[in-house]
Coordinates of C-alpha atoms in Angstrom, one line a residue:
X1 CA 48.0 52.9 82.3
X2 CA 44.4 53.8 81.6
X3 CA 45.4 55.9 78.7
X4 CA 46.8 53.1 76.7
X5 CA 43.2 51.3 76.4
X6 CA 41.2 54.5 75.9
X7 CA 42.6 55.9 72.7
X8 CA 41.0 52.6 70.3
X9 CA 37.5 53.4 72.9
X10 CA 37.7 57.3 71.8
X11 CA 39.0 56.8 67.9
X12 CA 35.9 53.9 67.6
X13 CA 33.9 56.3 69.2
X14 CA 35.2 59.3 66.9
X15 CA 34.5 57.4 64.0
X16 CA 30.8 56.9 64.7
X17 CA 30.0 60.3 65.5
X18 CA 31.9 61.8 62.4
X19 CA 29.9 58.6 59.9
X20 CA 26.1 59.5 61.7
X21 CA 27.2 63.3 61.0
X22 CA 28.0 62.3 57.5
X23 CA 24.3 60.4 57.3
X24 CA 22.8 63.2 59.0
X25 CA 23.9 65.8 56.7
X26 CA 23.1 63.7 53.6
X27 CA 19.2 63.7 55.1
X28 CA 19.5 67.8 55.4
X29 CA 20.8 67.7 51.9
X30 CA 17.7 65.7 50.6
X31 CA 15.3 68.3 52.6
X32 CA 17.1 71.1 50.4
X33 CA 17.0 69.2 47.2
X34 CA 13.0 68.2 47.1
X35 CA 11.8 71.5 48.9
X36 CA 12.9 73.3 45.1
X37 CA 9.6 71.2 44.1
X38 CA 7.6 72.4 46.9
X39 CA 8.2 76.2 46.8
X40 CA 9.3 77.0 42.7
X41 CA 6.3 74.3 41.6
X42 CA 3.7 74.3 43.5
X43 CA 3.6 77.6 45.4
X44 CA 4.6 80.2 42.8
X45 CA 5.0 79.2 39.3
X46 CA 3.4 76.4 38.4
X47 CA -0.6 77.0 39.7
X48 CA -1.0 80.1 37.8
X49 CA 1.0 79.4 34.2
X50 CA -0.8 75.7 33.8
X51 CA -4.5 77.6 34.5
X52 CA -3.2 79.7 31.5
X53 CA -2.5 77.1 29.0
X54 CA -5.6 75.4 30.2
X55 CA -7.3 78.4 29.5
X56 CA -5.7 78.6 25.6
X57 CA -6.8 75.0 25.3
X58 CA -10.5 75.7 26.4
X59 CA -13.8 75.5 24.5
X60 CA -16.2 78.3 23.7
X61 CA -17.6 77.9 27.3
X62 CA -14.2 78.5 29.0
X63 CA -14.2 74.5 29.3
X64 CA -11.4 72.3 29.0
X65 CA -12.0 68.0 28.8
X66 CA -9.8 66.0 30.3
X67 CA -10.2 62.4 30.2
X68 CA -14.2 62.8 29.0
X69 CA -14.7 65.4 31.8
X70 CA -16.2 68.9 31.2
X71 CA -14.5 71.3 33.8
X72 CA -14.0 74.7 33.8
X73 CA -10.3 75.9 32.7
X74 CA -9.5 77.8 36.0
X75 CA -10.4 74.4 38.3
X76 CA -7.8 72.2 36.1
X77 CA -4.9 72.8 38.1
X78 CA -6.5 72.5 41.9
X79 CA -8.4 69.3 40.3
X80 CA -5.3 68.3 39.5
X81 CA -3.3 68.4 42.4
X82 CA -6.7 67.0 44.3
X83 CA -6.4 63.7 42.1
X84 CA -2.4 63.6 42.7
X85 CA -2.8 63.8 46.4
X86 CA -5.5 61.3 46.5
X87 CA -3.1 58.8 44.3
X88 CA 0.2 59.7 46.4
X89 CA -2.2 58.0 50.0
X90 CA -2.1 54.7 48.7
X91 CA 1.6 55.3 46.6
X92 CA 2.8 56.3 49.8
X93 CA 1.5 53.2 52.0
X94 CA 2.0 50.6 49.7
X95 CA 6.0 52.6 49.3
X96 CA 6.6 52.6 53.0
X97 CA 5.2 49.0 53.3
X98 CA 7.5 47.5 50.9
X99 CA 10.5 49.3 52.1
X100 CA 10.3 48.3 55.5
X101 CA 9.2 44.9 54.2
X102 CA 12.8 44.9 51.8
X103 CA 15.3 47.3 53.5
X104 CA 15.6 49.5 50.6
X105 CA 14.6 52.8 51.5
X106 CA 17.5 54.9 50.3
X107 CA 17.0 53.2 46.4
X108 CA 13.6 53.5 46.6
X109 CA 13.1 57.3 48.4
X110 CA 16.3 58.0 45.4
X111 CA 14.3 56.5 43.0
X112 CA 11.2 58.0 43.7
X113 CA 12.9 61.6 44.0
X114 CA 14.8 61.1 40.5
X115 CA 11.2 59.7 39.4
X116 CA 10.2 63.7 40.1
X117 CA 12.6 65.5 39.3
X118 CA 12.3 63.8 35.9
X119 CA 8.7 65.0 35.6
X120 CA 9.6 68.2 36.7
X121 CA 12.3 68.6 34.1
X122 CA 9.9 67.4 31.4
X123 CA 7.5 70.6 32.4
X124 CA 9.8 72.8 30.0
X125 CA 7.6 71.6 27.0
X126 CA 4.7 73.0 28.2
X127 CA 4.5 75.5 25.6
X128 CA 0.8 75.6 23.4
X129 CA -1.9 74.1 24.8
X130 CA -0.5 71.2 26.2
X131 CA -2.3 71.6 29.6
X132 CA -2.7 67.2 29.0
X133 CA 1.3 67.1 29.1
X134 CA 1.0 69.6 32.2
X135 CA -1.5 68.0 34.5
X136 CA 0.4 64.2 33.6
X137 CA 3.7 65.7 34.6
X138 CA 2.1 67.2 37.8
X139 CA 0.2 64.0 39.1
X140 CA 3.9 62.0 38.4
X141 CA 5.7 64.3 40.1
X142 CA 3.4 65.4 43.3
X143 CA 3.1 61.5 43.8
X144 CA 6.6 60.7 43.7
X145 CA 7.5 63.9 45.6
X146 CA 5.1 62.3 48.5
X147 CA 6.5 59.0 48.9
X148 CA 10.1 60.5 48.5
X149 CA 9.4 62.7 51.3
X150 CA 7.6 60.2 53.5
X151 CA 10.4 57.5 53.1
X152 CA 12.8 60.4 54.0
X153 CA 11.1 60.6 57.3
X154 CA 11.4 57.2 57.9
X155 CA 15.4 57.8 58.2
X156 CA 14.6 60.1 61.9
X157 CA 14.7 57.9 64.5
X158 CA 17.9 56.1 63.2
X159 CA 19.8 59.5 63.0
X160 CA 19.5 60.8 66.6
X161 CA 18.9 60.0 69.9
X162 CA 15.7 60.5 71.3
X163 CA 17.2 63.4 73.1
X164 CA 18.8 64.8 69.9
X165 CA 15.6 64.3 67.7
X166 CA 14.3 67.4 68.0
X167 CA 17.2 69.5 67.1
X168 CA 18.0 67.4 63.8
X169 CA 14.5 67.4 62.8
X170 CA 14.3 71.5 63.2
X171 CA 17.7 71.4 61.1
X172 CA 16.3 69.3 58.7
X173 CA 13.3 71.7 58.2
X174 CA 15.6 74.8 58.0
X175 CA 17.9 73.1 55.2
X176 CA 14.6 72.2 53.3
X177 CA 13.2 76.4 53.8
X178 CA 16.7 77.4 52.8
X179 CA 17.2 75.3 49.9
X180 CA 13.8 76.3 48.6
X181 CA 14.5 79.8 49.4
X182 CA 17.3 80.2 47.4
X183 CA 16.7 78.4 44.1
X184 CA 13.1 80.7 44.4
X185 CA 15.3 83.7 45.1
X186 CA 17.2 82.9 41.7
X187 CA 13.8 81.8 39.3
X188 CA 12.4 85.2 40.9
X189 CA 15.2 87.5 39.8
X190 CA 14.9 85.2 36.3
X191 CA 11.4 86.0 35.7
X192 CA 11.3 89.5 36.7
X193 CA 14.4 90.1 34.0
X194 CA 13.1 87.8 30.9
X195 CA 12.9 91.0 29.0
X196 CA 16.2 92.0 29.3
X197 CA 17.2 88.3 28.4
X198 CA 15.7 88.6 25.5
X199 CA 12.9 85.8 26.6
X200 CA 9.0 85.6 27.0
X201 CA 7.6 85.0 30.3
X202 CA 6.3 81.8 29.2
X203 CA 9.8 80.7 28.3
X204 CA 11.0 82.4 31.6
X205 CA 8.4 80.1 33.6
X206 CA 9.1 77.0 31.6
X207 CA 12.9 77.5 32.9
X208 CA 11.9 78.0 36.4
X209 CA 10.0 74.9 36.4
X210 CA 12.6 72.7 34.5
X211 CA 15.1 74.5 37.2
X212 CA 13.4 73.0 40.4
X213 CA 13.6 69.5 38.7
X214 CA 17.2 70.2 38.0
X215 CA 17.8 71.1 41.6
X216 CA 16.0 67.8 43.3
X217 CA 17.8 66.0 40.7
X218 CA 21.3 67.2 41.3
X219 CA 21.3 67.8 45.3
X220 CA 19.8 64.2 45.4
X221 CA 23.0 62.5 44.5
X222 CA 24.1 63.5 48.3
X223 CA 21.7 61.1 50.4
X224 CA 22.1 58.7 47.7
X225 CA 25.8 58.4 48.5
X226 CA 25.5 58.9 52.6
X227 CA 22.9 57.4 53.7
X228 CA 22.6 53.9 54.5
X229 CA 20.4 51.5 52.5
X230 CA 18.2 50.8 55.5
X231 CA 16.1 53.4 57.4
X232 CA 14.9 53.3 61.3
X233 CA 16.6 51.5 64.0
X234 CA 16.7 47.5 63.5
X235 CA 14.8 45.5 60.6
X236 CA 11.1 45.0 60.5
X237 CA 9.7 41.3 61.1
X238 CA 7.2 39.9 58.7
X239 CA 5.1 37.1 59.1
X240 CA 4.7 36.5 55.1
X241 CA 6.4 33.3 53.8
X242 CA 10.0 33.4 52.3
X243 CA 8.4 32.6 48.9
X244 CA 5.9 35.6 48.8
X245 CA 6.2 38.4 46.2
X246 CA 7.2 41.5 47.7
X247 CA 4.0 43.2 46.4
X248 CA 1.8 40.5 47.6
X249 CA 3.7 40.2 51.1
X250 CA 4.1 43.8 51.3
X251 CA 0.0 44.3 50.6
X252 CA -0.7 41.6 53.5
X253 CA 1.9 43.4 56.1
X254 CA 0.2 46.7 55.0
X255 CA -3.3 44.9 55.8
X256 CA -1.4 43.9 59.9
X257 CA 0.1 47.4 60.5
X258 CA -3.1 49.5 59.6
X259 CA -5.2 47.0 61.9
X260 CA -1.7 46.7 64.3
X261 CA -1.5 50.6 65.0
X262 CA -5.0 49.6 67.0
X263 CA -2.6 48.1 69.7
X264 CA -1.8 52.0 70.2
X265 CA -4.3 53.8 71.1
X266 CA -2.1 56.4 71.6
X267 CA -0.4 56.9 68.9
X268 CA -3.4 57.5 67.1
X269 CA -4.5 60.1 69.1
X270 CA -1.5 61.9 68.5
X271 CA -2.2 60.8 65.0
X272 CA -5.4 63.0 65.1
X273 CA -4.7 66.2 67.3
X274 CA -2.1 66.4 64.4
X275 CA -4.3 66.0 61.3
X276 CA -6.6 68.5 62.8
X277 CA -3.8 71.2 63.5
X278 CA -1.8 70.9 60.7
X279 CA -4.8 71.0 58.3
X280 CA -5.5 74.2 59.4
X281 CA -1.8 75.0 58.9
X282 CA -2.2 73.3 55.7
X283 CA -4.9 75.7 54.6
X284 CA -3.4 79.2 56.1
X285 CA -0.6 78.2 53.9
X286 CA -2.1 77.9 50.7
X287 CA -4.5 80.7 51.3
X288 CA -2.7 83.5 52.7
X289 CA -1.9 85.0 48.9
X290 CA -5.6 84.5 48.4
X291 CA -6.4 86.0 51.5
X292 CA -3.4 89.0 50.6
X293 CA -4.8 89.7 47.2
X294 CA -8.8 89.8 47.5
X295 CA -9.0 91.0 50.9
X296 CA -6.1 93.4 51.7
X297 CA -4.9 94.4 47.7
X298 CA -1.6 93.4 47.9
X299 CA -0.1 93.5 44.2
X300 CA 1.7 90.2 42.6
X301 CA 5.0 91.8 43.0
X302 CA 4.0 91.9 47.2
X303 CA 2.6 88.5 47.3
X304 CA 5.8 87.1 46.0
X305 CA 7.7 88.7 48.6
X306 CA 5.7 87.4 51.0
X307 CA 6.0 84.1 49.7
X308 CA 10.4 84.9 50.0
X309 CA 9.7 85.4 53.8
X310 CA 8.3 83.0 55.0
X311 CA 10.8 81.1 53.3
X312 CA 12.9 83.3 54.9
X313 CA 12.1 83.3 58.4
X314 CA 10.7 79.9 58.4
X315 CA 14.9 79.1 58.7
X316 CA 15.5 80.5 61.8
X317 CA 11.7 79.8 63.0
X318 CA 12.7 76.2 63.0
X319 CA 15.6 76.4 64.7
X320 CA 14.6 78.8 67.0
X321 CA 11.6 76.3 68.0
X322 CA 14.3 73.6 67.9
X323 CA 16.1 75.0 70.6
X324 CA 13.0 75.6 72.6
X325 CA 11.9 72.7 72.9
X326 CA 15.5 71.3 74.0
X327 CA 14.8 73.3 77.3
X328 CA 11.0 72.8 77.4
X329 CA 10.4 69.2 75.4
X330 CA 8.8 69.3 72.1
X331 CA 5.1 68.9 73.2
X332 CA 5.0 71.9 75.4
X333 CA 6.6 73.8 72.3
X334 CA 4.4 72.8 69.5
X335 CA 1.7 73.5 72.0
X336 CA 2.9 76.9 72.4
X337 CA 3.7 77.4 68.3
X338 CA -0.7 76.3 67.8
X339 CA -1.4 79.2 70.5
X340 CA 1.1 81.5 68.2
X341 CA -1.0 80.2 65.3
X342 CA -4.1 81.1 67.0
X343 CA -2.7 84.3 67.5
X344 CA -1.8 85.2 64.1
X345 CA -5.0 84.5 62.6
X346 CA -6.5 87.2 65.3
X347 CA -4.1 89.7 63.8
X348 CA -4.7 88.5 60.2
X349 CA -8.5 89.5 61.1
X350 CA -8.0 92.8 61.9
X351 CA -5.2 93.7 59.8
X352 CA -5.8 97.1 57.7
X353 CA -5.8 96.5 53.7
X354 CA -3.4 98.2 51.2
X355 CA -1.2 98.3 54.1
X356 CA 2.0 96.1 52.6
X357 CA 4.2 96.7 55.7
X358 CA 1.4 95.0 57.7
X359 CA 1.0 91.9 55.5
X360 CA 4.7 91.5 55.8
X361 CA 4.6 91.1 59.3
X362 CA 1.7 88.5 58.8
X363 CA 4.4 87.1 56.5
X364 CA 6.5 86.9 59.3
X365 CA 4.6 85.7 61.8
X366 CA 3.8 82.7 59.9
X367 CA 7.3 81.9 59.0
X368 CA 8.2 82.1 62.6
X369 CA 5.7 79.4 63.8
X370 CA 5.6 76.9 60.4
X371 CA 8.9 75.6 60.5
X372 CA 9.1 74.8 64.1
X373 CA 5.6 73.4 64.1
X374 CA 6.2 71.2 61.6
X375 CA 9.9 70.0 62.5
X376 CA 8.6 69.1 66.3
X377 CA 5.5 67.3 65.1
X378 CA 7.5 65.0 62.8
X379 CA 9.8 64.6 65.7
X380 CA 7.8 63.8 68.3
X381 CA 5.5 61.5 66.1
X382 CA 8.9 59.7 65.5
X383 CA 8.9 58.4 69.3
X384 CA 5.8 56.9 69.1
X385 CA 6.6 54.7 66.3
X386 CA 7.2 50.8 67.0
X387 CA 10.7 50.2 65.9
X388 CA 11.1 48.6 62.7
X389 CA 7.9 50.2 61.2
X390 CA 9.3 53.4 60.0
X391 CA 8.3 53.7 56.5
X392 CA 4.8 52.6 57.5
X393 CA 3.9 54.7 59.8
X394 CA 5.4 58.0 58.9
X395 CA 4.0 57.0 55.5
X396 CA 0.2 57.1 56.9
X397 CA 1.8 60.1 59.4
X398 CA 2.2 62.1 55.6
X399 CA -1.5 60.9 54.9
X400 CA -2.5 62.8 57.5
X401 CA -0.2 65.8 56.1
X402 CA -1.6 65.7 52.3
X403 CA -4.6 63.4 52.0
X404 CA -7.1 65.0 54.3
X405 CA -6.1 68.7 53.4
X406 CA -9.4 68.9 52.5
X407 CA -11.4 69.9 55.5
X408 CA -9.4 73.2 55.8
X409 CA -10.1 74.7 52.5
X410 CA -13.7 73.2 52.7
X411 CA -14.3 75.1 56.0
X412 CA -12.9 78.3 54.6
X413 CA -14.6 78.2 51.0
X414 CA -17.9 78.0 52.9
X415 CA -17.2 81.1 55.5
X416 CA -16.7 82.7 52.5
X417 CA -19.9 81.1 50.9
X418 CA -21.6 82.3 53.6
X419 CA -20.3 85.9 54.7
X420 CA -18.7 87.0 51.2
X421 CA -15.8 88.4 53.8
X422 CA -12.2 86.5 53.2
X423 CA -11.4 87.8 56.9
X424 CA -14.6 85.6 58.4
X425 CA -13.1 82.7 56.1
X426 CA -9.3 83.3 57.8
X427 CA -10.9 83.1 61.2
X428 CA -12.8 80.4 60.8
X429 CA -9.8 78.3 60.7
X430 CA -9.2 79.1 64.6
X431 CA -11.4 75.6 65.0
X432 CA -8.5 73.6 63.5
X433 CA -6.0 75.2 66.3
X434 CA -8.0 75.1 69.4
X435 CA -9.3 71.4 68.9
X436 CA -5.6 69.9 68.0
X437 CA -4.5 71.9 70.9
X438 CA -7.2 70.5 72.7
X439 CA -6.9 66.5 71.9
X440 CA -2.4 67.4 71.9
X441 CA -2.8 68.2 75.5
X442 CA -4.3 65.3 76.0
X443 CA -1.7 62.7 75.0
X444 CA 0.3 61.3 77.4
X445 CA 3.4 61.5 75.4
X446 CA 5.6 59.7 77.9
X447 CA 2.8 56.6 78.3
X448 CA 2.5 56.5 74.3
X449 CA 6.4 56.0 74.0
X450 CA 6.5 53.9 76.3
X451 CA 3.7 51.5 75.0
X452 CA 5.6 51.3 71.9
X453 CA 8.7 50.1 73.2
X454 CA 10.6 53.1 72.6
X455 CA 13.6 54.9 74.9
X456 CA 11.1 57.9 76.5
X457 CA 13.7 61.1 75.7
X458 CA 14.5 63.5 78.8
X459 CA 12.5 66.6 78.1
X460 CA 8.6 66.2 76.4

């Protein structure tokens, strides 16, 4: 008898599993669509060939003068992506505000991402001199990559359980390293055969670039069509009139979270063992070929392998962490990936130069730890979120990823400054890890979810 009422019970129950698998994969999808961006733009291609035209633009002086300013040709790109990033903090409140405020985070994270990939697209025609054209399509595309990204985040706590939210957010991470992988693998192979294409490598890096765009562009038509218009787990309430604008409204609830979040103390602790930490990662990131080139010699053709692996291992490094931290909770995992951190610095120090084998396994080593640290922070910052206030929050959560990268490479430039050794400059990030590992162990994970009003997951 039982078995006549339980079939409609399990085919219901069928049904919701297979349509959250649907949304989830169409949130992995947009991780491997924008991360083309991330690792063909801004990590390889983009930095050095924008210098170059900025440098065929310049004056006698090696000067180049945007917007009035005299700056030297070799700082336009870093200035560049300084002046994005600062733009993209108040993009990316005012963004998460208003979708949270309207419910329409899918049109408006699409619409940012299609914003970007545009831009990116557009970077084909930097041919000449046009280093203008090249730093406008970068600050476009960097700030709409940002807001895209942090209203992606938003999506988390709606997709899993607070039990599951660690494993989805590790897969989300590994789709993002493996789409980024691949399309890099591709421009790579392009680049290093232009002459046999019968191209320059000008035209071959204008392609690349236009590629990525492609990519985001294309891949984004997935979460578009699967995900739901609404992010998080039930609507926001906002004390603004029926009859205010949505900017206006969405300004004044901006105003009450950034004062609310006071109300969890916290949450903002959490807030700043992770600013702390992940600058450091920030840094290590975006130095490392730096670090590879002028202190151990490796060649352009090593650095860009290096790049490839971390790409590479950051896959499985993700999951691997993922899984981890099923059996040991996130906390005590992303504790344990800041020690490995700490760890590969110490072996960075002391690694022998002109040795490529070595800087590989540096490569490595990295790629092991970056995935899963980053994956389990956005997790776990995901619990501590009051629900409803998604987009906000994770939106100053990615201000604390991009807009106060600064400290790291200040900290780093003036070890150098002051030791003229890139090996006392890598080590002087250790400071970074030991006091987010510090303040992390502090938080009372369980207490902050709690305070918040949130379901407190079985393992922390």
């Amino acid at each position: 008898m039982n078995t006549a009422t339980h079939p409609p019970d399990s085919a219901a129950a069928t049904s919701d599993r297979d349509a959250l698998r649907r949304m989830q994969f169409g949130w992995y999808i947009n991780d491997w669509a924008n991360a083309a961006f991330s690792a063909t733009v801004l990590t390889v291609f983009l930095g050095p060939y924008l210098t170059s035209i900025a440098k065929d633009a310049a004056d006698a002086s090696g000067n180049v003068h945007p917007l009035g300013l005299s700056i030297r040709a070799g700082s336009y790109f870093p200035y560049t992506v300084s002046f994005s990033v600062l733009l993209s903090v108040g993009a990316m409140l005012l963004a998460g505000t208003i979708a949270d405020r309207t419910g329409r985070h899918k049109e408006m994270m699409c619409g940012f991402a299609y914003l970007g990939a545009t831009a990116t697209m557009g970077m084909f025609f930097l041919g000449g001199n046009r280093y203008l054209l090249g730093g406008a399509l970068l600050v476009v595309a960097n700030i709409a990559y940002a807001v895209s990204v942090a209203l992606s985040y938003a999506y988390l706590p709606g997709l899993a359980s607070p039990d599951e939210r660690d494993a989805v957010s590790s897969k989300g991470w590994a789709y993002g390293y493996a789409g980024g992988g691949l399309l890099l693998v591709a421009n790579l192979a392009l680049f290093e055969g232009h002459e046999a294409l019968g191209v320059s490598s000008g035209t071959a890096v204008r392609i690349c670039l236009a590629s990525a765009g492609l990519w985001w562009a294309l891949f984004t038509v997935v979460p578009l069509l699967r995900l739901p218009s609404r992010a998080g787990v039930k609507p926001a309430r906002t004390e603004g009139g029926e009859g205010d604008r949505p900017a206006e409204g969405s300004l004044r609830e901006l105003g009450r979270t950034l004062r609310g979040m006071r109300r969890y103390p916290l949450t903002l602790l959490y807030l700043a063992a992770f600013l702390c930490y992940n600058d450091g990662i920030q840094t290590v990131v975006s130095q490392a070929s730096l670090f590879g080139s002028e202190e151990l010699g490796m060649d352009q053709t090593s650095l860009v392998a290096a790049v490839l692996l971390v790409q590479i291992v950051a896959i499985g490094g993700a999951l691997l962490l993922g899984r981890i931290a099923r059996r040991y909770g996130a906390k005590r995992t992303v504790l344990g990936s800041l020690v490995g951190w700490v760890i590969t610095l110490a072996l960075g120090y002391v690694m022998p130069a002109h040795k490529p084998i070595w800087f590989f396994a540096l490569a490595c080593m990295i790629g092991l730890v970056l995935g899963g640290s980053q994956a389990l922070s956005r997790s776990l910052f995901s619990h501590l979120i009051p629900a409803g206030k998604e987009a906000e929050y994770f939106s100053v959560y990615k201000v604390s990823d991009r807009g106060t990268s600064w400290m790291g490479p200040l900290v780093f430039g003036l070890a150098y400054e002051l030791t003229g050794s890139y090996r006392s400059a890598i080590i002087s990030l250790l400071v970074f890890f030991v006091i987010g590992f510090a303040v992390l162990a502090k938080v009372p994970v369980k207490r902050a979810i709690e305070a918040v009003g949130n379901p407190v997951p079985e393992r922390l």
